[in-house]
Coordinates of N, CA and C in Angstrom, one line a residue:
E1 N -78.4 60.7 122.4 CA -78.8 60.1 123.5 C -77.7 59.5 124.3
Q2 N -76.8 58.6 123.5 CA -75.9 57.7 124.1 C -74.5 58.4 124.2
K3 N -74.5 59.8 123.9 CA -73.5 60.6 124.0 C -72.5 60.2 123.1
E4 N -72.7 59.7 122.1 CA -71.7 59.2 120.7 C -71.8 60.6 119.7
Y5 N -71.3 61.6 120.0 CA -71.5 62.9 119.1 C -71.1 62.8 117.8
L6 N -69.8 62.3 117.7 CA -69.4 62.0 116.5 C -69.9 61.2 115.6
R7 N -70.3 59.9 115.8 CA -71.2 59.2 115.2 C -72.6 59.8 114.8
A8 N -73.2 60.5 115.7 CA -74.5 61.2 115.6 C -74.3 62.2 114.6
I9 N -73.3 63.0 114.7 CA -72.7 64.1 113.7 C -72.7 63.4 112.2
E10 N -72.2 62.2 112.0 CA -72.0 61.6 110.9 C -73.4 60.9 110.0
Y11 N -74.2 60.4 111.2 CA -75.2 59.9 110.9 C -76.3 61.2 110.2
F12 N -76.4 62.1 111.1 CA -77.2 63.4 110.7 C -76.5 64.0 109.3
A13 N -75.4 64.1 109.1 CA -74.8 64.4 107.9 C -75.3 63.6 106.6
S14 N -75.0 62.4 106.5 CA -75.7 61.4 105.7 C -77.0 61.4 105.7
L15 N -77.9 61.7 106.6 CA -79.2 61.7 106.4 C -79.5 63.2 105.4
S16 N -78.6 64.2 105.8 CA -79.1 65.5 104.9 C -78.5 65.5 103.4
K17 N -77.3 64.5 103.4 CA -76.7 64.5 102.0 C -77.6 63.5 101.3
N18 N -78.2 62.3 101.7 CA -78.8 61.2 101.0 C -80.2 61.5 100.7
H19 N -80.7 62.5 101.7 CA -82.2 62.7 101.6 C -82.4 64.4 101.8
P20 N -81.8 65.1 100.7 CA -82.1 66.6 100.9 C -83.3 67.2 101.0
G21 N -84.3 66.4 100.4 CA -85.6 67.0 100.3 C -86.5 66.6 101.3
S22 N -85.8 65.9 102.4 CA -86.8 65.2 103.5 C -87.1 66.3 104.4
P23 N -88.4 66.3 104.7 CA -88.9 67.1 105.6 C -88.0 67.1 107.2
K24 N -87.5 66.0 107.4 CA -86.7 65.7 108.7 C -85.1 66.6 108.3
V25 N -84.9 67.1 107.4 CA -83.5 67.7 107.2 C -83.3 68.8 108.2
P26 N -84.1 69.7 108.5 CA -84.1 70.7 109.6 C -83.9 70.0 111.1
E27 N -84.5 69.0 111.3 CA -84.2 68.3 112.6 C -83.1 67.9 112.6
A28 N -82.7 67.2 111.6 CA -81.1 66.7 111.5 C -79.9 67.4 111.6
R29 N -80.2 68.7 111.0 CA -79.1 69.9 111.2 C -79.1 70.3 112.4
F30 N -80.5 70.5 113.3 CA -80.5 71.1 114.8 C -79.6 70.0 115.5
A31 N -80.2 68.8 115.3 CA -79.5 68.0 116.2 C -78.0 67.9 116.0
Q32 N -77.5 67.9 114.8 CA -76.1 68.0 114.3 C -75.7 69.3 115.2
G33 N -76.1 70.5 114.9 CA -75.7 71.5 115.7 C -75.4 71.5 117.4
D34 N -76.4 70.5 117.9 CA -76.4 70.3 119.2 C -75.3 69.5 119.6
A35 N -75.2 68.4 118.8 CA -73.9 67.4 118.9 C -72.7 68.2 118.8
L36 N -72.7 69.0 117.8 CA -71.3 69.9 117.5 C -70.9 70.7 118.8
S37 N -72.0 71.2 119.4 CA -71.9 72.1 120.7 C -71.4 71.1 121.7
E38 N -72.0 70.0 121.8 CA -71.5 69.2 123.1 C -70.1 68.9 122.8
L39 N -69.3 69.0 121.4 CA -68.2 68.6 121.4 C -67.1 70.1 121.7
G40 N -67.7 70.8 121.8 CA -67.4 72.3 121.8 C -66.7 73.0 120.4
K41 N -67.3 72.4 119.4 CA -67.1 73.0 118.2 C -68.2 73.8 117.5
F42 N -68.3 75.1 118.3 CA -69.1 75.9 118.3 C -69.2 76.7 117.1
P43 N -68.1 77.2 116.7 CA -68.3 77.8 115.3 C -68.8 77.1 114.0
T44 N -68.7 75.6 114.1 CA -69.2 74.7 113.2 C -70.7 74.7 113.6
A45 N -71.2 74.6 114.8 CA -72.7 74.3 115.3 C -73.1 75.7 114.8
I46 N -72.5 76.9 115.0 CA -73.3 78.2 114.6 C -73.8 78.0 112.9
L47 N -72.8 77.4 112.4 CA -73.2 77.2 110.8 C -74.3 76.3 110.7
A48 N -74.4 75.2 111.2 CA -75.7 74.5 111.3 C -77.1 75.1 111.3
F49 N -76.9 76.0 112.8 CA -77.9 76.7 113.2 C -78.5 77.7 112.2
E50 N -77.3 78.5 111.5 CA -77.6 79.5 110.5 C -78.1 78.9 109.2
E51 N -78.0 77.5 108.8 CA -78.5 76.9 107.8 C -80.0 76.8 108.1
I52 N -80.4 76.2 109.2 CA -81.7 76.1 109.7 C -82.6 77.4 109.3
I53 N -82.0 78.4 110.0 CA -82.5 79.8 109.9 C -82.8 80.2 108.6
A54 N -81.9 80.1 107.6 CA -81.9 80.5 106.2 C -82.4 79.7 105.3
K55 N -82.4 78.3 105.6 CA -83.1 77.6 104.5 C -84.7 77.0 104.8
Y56 N -84.8 77.3 106.2 CA -86.2 76.6 106.5 C -86.8 77.5 107.3
A57 N -87.2 78.7 106.8 CA -87.7 79.7 107.7 C -89.1 79.5 108.4
D58 N -89.7 78.3 107.5 CA -91.2 78.0 108.2 C -91.1 77.0 109.2
S59 N -89.8 76.5 109.5 CA -89.7 75.2 110.5 C -90.0 76.1 111.9
Y60 N -90.6 75.1 112.7 CA -90.7 75.3 114.1 C -89.2 75.3 114.8
L61 N -88.3 75.0 114.1 CA -87.0 75.0 115.0 C -86.1 76.5 114.7
V62 N -86.7 77.4 114.1 CA -86.1 78.5 113.6 C -85.8 79.3 115.1
D63 N -86.7 79.6 115.7 CA -86.7 80.4 117.0 C -85.8 79.4 117.9
L64 N -85.5 78.3 117.8 CA -84.8 77.5 118.6 C -83.2 77.6 118.3
A65 N -83.3 77.6 116.9 CA -81.7 77.6 116.3 C -81.3 79.1 116.6
W66 N -82.0 80.3 116.7 CA -81.6 81.4 117.0 C -80.9 81.6 118.5
G67 N -81.9 80.7 119.4 CA -81.4 80.7 121.0 C -79.9 79.7 120.9
R68 N -79.6 78.7 120.1 CA -78.7 77.7 120.3 C -77.3 78.6 119.4
K69 N -77.8 79.5 118.4 CA -76.9 80.0 117.9 C -76.2 81.2 118.8
G70 N -77.3 81.8 119.8 CA -76.7 82.8 120.6 C -75.8 82.1 121.9
D71 N -76.4 80.8 122.2 CA -75.6 80.2 123.2 C -74.2 80.0 122.8
C72 N -74.0 79.5 121.4 CA -72.7 79.4 121.1 C -71.8 80.7 121.0
Q73 N -72.4 81.6 120.5 CA -71.8 82.8 120.5 C -71.4 83.4 122.1
F74 N -72.1 83.2 122.9 CA -72.0 83.6 124.3 C -70.8 82.4 124.7
T75 N -70.7 81.4 124.4 CA -69.6 80.7 124.9 C -68.2 81.0 124.4
L76 N -68.2 81.3 122.8 CA -67.2 81.9 122.0 C -66.8 83.1 122.7
A77 N -67.6 84.1 123.2 CA -67.3 85.2 123.6 C -66.4 85.4 124.9
K78 N -66.0 84.1 125.7 CA -65.2 84.1 126.7 C -63.6 84.5 126.0
D79 N -63.2 84.1 125.0 CA -62.0 84.4 124.4 C -62.0 85.5 123.4
E80 N -63.4 85.8 122.7 CA -63.8 86.9 121.9 C -64.8 87.7 122.2
P81 N -64.5 88.7 123.4 CA -65.7 89.5 123.8 C -66.6 90.3 122.9
Q82 N -66.3 90.3 121.6 CA -67.3 90.8 120.8 C -68.3 90.0 120.4
R83 N -68.2 88.6 120.7 CA -69.4 87.9 120.5 C -70.6 88.0 121.3
Y84 N -70.2 88.8 122.4 CA -71.3 89.2 123.2 C -72.4 90.1 122.7
Q85 N -71.9 90.9 121.6 CA -72.9 91.6 120.8 C -73.8 90.6 119.9
E86 N -72.9 89.6 119.3 CA -73.7 88.8 118.6 C -74.6 88.1 119.2
A87 N -74.4 87.6 120.2 CA -75.1 86.8 121.2 C -76.6 87.5 121.5
L88 N -76.3 88.8 121.9 CA -77.3 89.7 122.2 C -78.3 89.7 120.9
A89 N -77.8 90.0 119.7 CA -78.5 90.0 118.6 C -79.3 88.7 118.4
S90 N -78.7 87.5 118.6 CA -79.5 86.3 118.3 C -80.5 86.2 119.5
Y91 N -80.3 86.6 120.6 CA -81.3 86.2 121.7 C -82.4 87.2 121.4
R92 N -82.1 88.8 121.1 CA -82.9 89.7 120.7 C -84.0 89.2 119.7
T93 N -83.4 88.5 118.6 CA -84.5 87.8 117.7 C -85.3 86.8 118.2
V94 N -84.9 86.2 119.0 CA -86.0 85.2 119.6 C -86.9 85.9 120.5
L95 N -86.5 87.0 121.0 CA -87.5 87.9 122.0 C -88.3 88.6 121.1
E96 N -87.9 89.1 120.0 CA -88.9 89.7 119.1 C -89.7 88.8 118.1
S97 N -89.3 87.5 118.1 CA -90.2 86.6 117.1 C -91.6 86.5 117.7
P98 N -92.6 86.5 116.7 CA -93.8 86.3 116.9 C -94.4 84.7 117.2
T99 N -93.6 83.9 116.7 CA -93.7 82.6 117.0 C -92.9 81.8 118.0
A100 N -92.0 82.8 118.8 CA -91.5 82.0 119.9 C -92.4 81.7 120.9
S101 N -92.0 80.7 121.8 CA -92.9 80.4 123.0 C -92.5 81.7 124.0
R102 N -93.6 81.9 125.0 CA -93.2 82.5 126.1 C -92.1 82.1 127.0
D103 N -91.9 80.8 127.3 CA -90.7 80.3 128.0 C -89.4 80.5 127.2
L104 N -89.5 80.4 125.8 CA -88.5 80.7 125.1 C -88.1 82.0 125.1
K105 N -88.9 83.1 125.2 CA -88.8 84.4 125.0 C -88.0 84.9 126.4
W106 N -88.4 84.1 127.6 CA -88.0 84.3 129.1 C -86.5 83.9 129.0
Q107 N -86.3 82.8 128.6 CA -84.8 82.3 128.4 C -84.1 83.0 127.6
A108 N -84.6 83.8 126.5 CA -83.9 84.6 125.7 C -83.3 85.9 126.5
E109 N -84.4 86.5 127.2 CA -84.2 87.6 127.9 C -83.3 87.5 129.2
Y110 N -83.3 86.3 129.8 CA -82.3 85.8 130.7 C -81.1 85.9 130.2
K111 N -81.0 85.3 129.1 CA -79.5 85.2 128.6 C -78.9 86.5 128.0
M112 N -79.9 87.4 127.6 CA -79.4 88.7 127.3 C -78.7 89.4 128.4
G113 N -79.6 89.1 129.6 CA -79.0 89.5 131.1 C -77.6 89.0 131.4
R114 N -77.4 87.7 131.1 CA -76.1 87.3 131.4 C -75.1 87.9 130.3
C115 N -75.3 88.2 129.2 CA -74.6 88.7 128.3 C -74.1 90.1 128.9
R116 N -75.2 91.0 129.2 CA -74.8 92.1 129.8 C -74.2 92.2 131.0
E117 N -74.3 91.2 131.9 CA -73.2 91.1 133.0 C -71.9 91.0 132.7
K118 N -71.6 90.2 131.6 CA -70.2 89.6 131.3 C -69.8 90.9 130.4
M119 N -70.6 91.9 130.0 CA -70.0 92.9 129.3 C -69.9 94.2 130.4
G120 N -70.1 94.0 131.8 CA -69.9 94.8 132.9 C -71.2 96.2 132.6
Q121 N -72.1 95.6 132.4 CA -73.3 96.3 132.3 C -74.4 96.1 133.4
P122 N -74.3 95.9 134.5 CA -74.9 95.4 135.5 C -76.5 96.1 135.5
A123 N -76.5 97.4 135.2 CA -77.9 98.0 135.2 C -78.7 97.4 134.1
E124 N -78.1 97.2 133.0 CA -78.8 96.8 131.7 C -79.1 95.3 132.0
A125 N -78.2 94.5 132.8 CA -78.5 93.0 132.9 C -79.8 92.9 133.8
L126 N -79.8 93.8 134.9 CA -81.0 93.7 135.9 C -82.2 94.1 135.2
E127 N -82.1 94.8 134.0 CA -83.5 95.4 133.6 C -83.8 93.9 132.7
H128 N -83.1 93.3 132.1 CA -83.7 92.1 131.5 C -83.9 90.8 132.5
Y129 N -83.4 90.9 133.8 CA -83.8 89.8 134.6 C -85.0 90.1 135.2
M130 N -85.4 91.5 135.4 CA -86.5 91.9 135.9 C -87.6 91.9 135.1
N131 N -87.3 92.0 133.8 CA -88.4 91.8 132.7 C -89.0 90.3 132.9
V132 N -88.1 89.4 133.1 CA -88.5 87.8 133.3 C -89.1 87.7 134.7
V133 N -88.8 88.4 135.6 CA -89.6 88.4 137.0 C -90.8 89.0 136.9
Y134 N -90.9 90.3 136.4 CA -92.4 90.8 136.4 C -93.3 90.1 135.3
G135 N -92.4 89.6 134.3 CA -93.4 88.7 133.3 C -93.9 87.5 133.9
Y136 N -93.1 86.8 134.4 CA -93.6 85.5 135.3 C -94.8 85.9 136.4
L137 N -94.6 86.7 137.1 CA -95.2 87.2 138.4 C -96.7 87.5 137.6
A138 N -96.9 88.4 136.5 CA -97.9 88.7 136.0 C -98.7 87.5 135.4
E139 N -97.9 86.5 135.0 CA -98.8 85.4 134.3 C -99.2 84.4 135.4
A140 N -98.2 84.5 136.8 CA -98.8 83.5 137.9 C -99.9 84.0 138.2
E141 N -100.0 85.5 138.2 CA -101.5 86.2 138.9 C -102.6 85.6 138.0
K142 N -102.3 85.4 136.5 CA -103.4 84.9 136.0 C -103.9 83.4 136.0
G143 N -102.8 82.8 136.7 CA -103.0 81.1 136.8 C -102.2 80.4 135.9
D144 N -101.5 80.8 135.0 CA -100.5 80.5 133.9 C -99.2 80.9 133.8
A145 N -98.5 80.7 134.9 CA -97.2 81.0 135.1 C -96.0 80.1 134.1
G146 N -96.4 79.1 134.0 CA -95.3 78.0 133.2 C -94.5 77.8 134.0
D147 N -93.3 77.4 133.3 CA -92.3 76.8 133.7 C -91.3 77.9 134.8
P148 N -91.1 77.7 136.1 CA -90.4 78.9 136.8 C -88.7 78.8 136.6
V149 N -88.3 78.2 136.1 CA -86.8 78.0 135.8 C -86.1 79.1 135.5
W150 N -86.9 80.0 134.4 CA -86.0 81.3 133.9 C -86.4 82.5 134.8
F151 N -87.5 82.3 135.7 CA -88.0 83.3 136.7 C -87.0 83.1 137.7
A152 N -86.6 81.9 138.4 CA -86.1 81.7 139.5 C -84.3 82.0 139.0
R153 N -84.1 81.8 137.9 CA -82.6 82.3 137.7 C -82.6 83.8 137.6
S154 N -83.5 84.3 136.8 CA -83.6 85.9 136.8 C -83.5 86.4 138.2
A155 N -84.4 85.9 138.9 CA -84.6 86.5 140.2 C -83.0 86.6 141.0
F156 N -82.6 85.3 141.1 CA -81.3 85.2 141.8 C -80.3 86.1 141.1
N157 N -80.2 86.0 139.9 CA -79.2 86.9 139.3 C -79.6 88.3 139.6
A158 N -80.8 89.0 139.6 CA -81.0 90.4 139.9 C -80.6 90.5 141.3
A159 N -81.0 89.7 142.2 CA -80.7 89.8 143.6 C -79.1 89.8 143.8
A160 N -78.4 89.1 143.1 CA -77.0 89.0 143.1 C -76.3 90.5 142.9
I161 N -76.8 90.8 141.6 CA -76.5 92.4 141.4 C -76.9 93.2 142.4
K162 N -77.9 93.1 143.1 CA -78.2 94.2 144.1 C -77.3 93.9 145.0
E163 N -76.8 92.6 145.7 CA -76.0 92.3 146.4 C -74.7 92.9 146.2
S164 N -74.2 92.8 145.1 CA -72.8 93.3 144.8 C -72.7 94.8 144.9
E165 N -73.8 95.4 144.7 CA -74.0 96.9 144.9 C -74.3 97.3 146.3
Q166 N -74.3 96.3 147.1 CA -74.5 96.5 148.4 C -75.8 97.2 148.7
Q167 N -77.2 96.8 147.9 CA -78.2 97.4 147.9 C -79.1 96.2 148.5
W168 N -79.0 96.2 150.1 CA -79.4 95.0 150.6 C -81.3 94.9 150.7
R169 N -81.7 96.0 150.8 CA -83.1 96.1 150.7 C -83.7 95.6 149.4
E170 N -83.1 96.0 148.3 CA -83.7 95.6 146.8 C -83.4 94.2 146.7
A171 N -82.3 93.7 147.4 CA -81.9 92.4 147.3 C -82.9 91.5 148.0
V172 N -83.3 91.9 149.1 CA -84.1 91.2 150.0 C -85.7 91.2 149.2
A173 N -85.9 92.3 148.8 CA -87.3 92.5 148.2 C -87.4 91.4 146.9
I174 N -86.3 91.4 146.1 CA -86.4 90.3 145.1 C -86.6 89.0 145.5
Y175 N -85.8 88.5 146.6 CA -85.9 87.2 147.2 C -87.3 87.0 147.8
R176 N -88.0 88.0 148.0 CA -89.3 87.8 148.8 C -90.2 87.4 147.5
R177 N -90.0 88.1 146.3 CA -90.8 87.9 145.3 C -90.7 86.3 144.8
V178 N -89.5 85.8 144.8 CA -89.3 84.3 144.6 C -89.8 83.6 145.7
A179 N -89.9 83.8 146.7 CA -90.7 82.9 148.0 C -92.1 83.0 147.7

């Protein structure tokens, strides 16, 4: 929280080393992965998240670790485009997880859309975005929509795709859903 990421990484490493059987180790490794991400050390952060996935399969952090791993892969894909496929696989794992929360699944679906956009696949990206939009609207009708952040991001990205294709009516229809 104090933005002292190097100190935090060292602290979490010592906790894991000195207390390997502690139930706090997965949380320490997750926080370490986040700190490494903040420092731009994405390959090393991926290793921390993979350790949680492999060693602590029963932890509530596994779905979050898959998502963060995907985020790291997405960032690395700027220079290594094949990483978009890896990011998609990580996000798909979250989407298919029976333990992932609805909001985490919507986040993963949105991020899959972002990967598809970066891969030059606007139709596939649009499908991911609209899955979130329709899912959110269906939950809203039931009175349990949850956090609107992934809905709003997905809707705006979907509308932007339609605008880029000069499909103005479709873009306006998406914006109306947001309103």
